[in-house]
Amino acid sequence: MFEEKESFWKKKGFYVSTCVLLVCVMAIGAICYRKTNLSGNDDNMMADIVTETPNSLADNTQNDTASLEQKGTQENVSEANANLTEKVTNQAASQEQDAKSSTKAKDTNTDETEKKKEKTKNSKSNADKKKAMSSVTTSANSKNYSFNEEKGLLWPVKGEVIMKYSMNNAIYFKTLAQYKCNPGIVISAKTGTKVKAAANCRVTKIAKDDELGTVITTDIGSGYTVLYGQMDNVSVNKGDELKEGDVIGTVARPTKYYTEEGSNLYLQVKEGKETVDPLLLLR
């Protein structure tokens, strides 16, 4: 019995030892497995951390870059808008300045035009005043000539009257080969003969004429004027005051209208607008 019990406990001890051993093995295996799993998990975690960190950094960098680009774009847009606004403002200011300058130039031109007009007006007014004063002075200084019909006129040259005064009947002109009226007389004289003033007078006009050549017109007063044609070497000027007998020039070569008549002095006298026969007044 005792032997059986001993054999039983021996068997029981064996099983117990075996169970303890299995438990220990399982514990050791569990510990190893746990360590293995923990080590693998740590590596995976580290790998994930290492992997996620660059990705996160890249994403963050990309996001930051995009944000910076967006910010830069916004800043560029803002700057472009600011530049555009400034350009538009400058253009508007420039246009306004140009408009002001144009208006100012226009006003200046208007002022200058008005000044020129005023200056011209003043100049004309001054010229008129000077002319009036000159006329008054001339009138004051000029002699009032009075022609004495009884005393008559001095012969300007000595010579034969080859063509008489004729306003009622036509007379024959050799050079022209025709008959026509003659409002003056033609006195034959050699070329270069001195011509004298027929009375005290004022020279009023010196002109050129195709038929009569150089013509001198004088005012002898009392409404009478004396005209000298076919003149040369004129020694007087318009406005000159002359005394009877003063030399006014010489006899010129005849014009083509008097080639057949030869060199001569043409003498005409007017009372007002009507011609008068000079022979009635020459003494």
Coordinates of N, CA, C and O in Angstrom, one line a residue, residues 11 30 36 44 48 61 72 104 118 122 136 147 168 183 185:
K11 N 4.6 9.3 -9.5 CA 4.0 9.6 -10.7 C 3.5 11.0 -10.7 O 3.6 11.8 -11.6
A30 N 6.6 32.9 -23.9 CA 5.8 34.1 -23.9 C 6.7 35.3 -23.8 O 6.5 36.4 -24.5
T36 N 10.2 39.7 -28.7 CA 10.4 39.8 -30.1 C 9.4 40.8 -30.7 O 9.7 41.6 -31.6
N44 N 9.2 49.0 -36.1 CA 8.1 49.6 -37.0 C 7.8 51.0 -36.6 O 7.5 51.8 -37.4
D48 N 8.1 54.0 -38.8 CA 7.0 54.9 -39.1 C 7.3 56.3 -38.8 O 6.9 57.2 -39.5
T61 N 6.6 71.3 -45.6 CA 7.4 72.2 -46.5 C 6.6 72.6 -47.7 O 6.6 73.8 -48.1
G72 N 3.1 85.0 -51.9 CA 3.9 85.8 -52.9 C 3.0 86.2 -54.0 O 3.1 87.3 -54.5
K104 N -3.4 126.5 -70.0 CA -2.6 127.6 -69.7 C -1.9 128.2 -71.0 O -1.9 129.4 -71.2
E118 N -3.9 144.6 -78.9 CA -3.9 145.8 -78.2 C -2.7 146.6 -78.6 O -2.8 147.9 -78.8
N122 N -2.8 150.0 -80.4 CA -2.1 151.2 -79.9 C -1.1 151.8 -80.9 O -1.0 153.0 -81.0
V136 N -1.0 168.2 -89.0 CA -1.3 169.5 -88.4 C 0.0 170.4 -88.4 O 0.0 171.6 -88.7
F147 N -2.5 181.9 -105.8 CA -2.1 182.3 -107.2 C -2.8 183.5 -107.6 O -4.0 183.6 -107.5
N168 N -11.9 171.3 -127.1 CA -13.1 171.3 -127.9 C -12.9 170.7 -129.3 O -13.8 170.1 -129.9
P183 N -5.1 168.2 -123.5 CA -5.5 168.9 -122.3 C -4.3 169.8 -121.8 O -4.4 170.4 -120.7
I185 N -0.3 171.9 -123.2 CA 0.5 172.4 -124.3 C 1.8 171.6 -124.4 O 2.4 171.2 -123.3

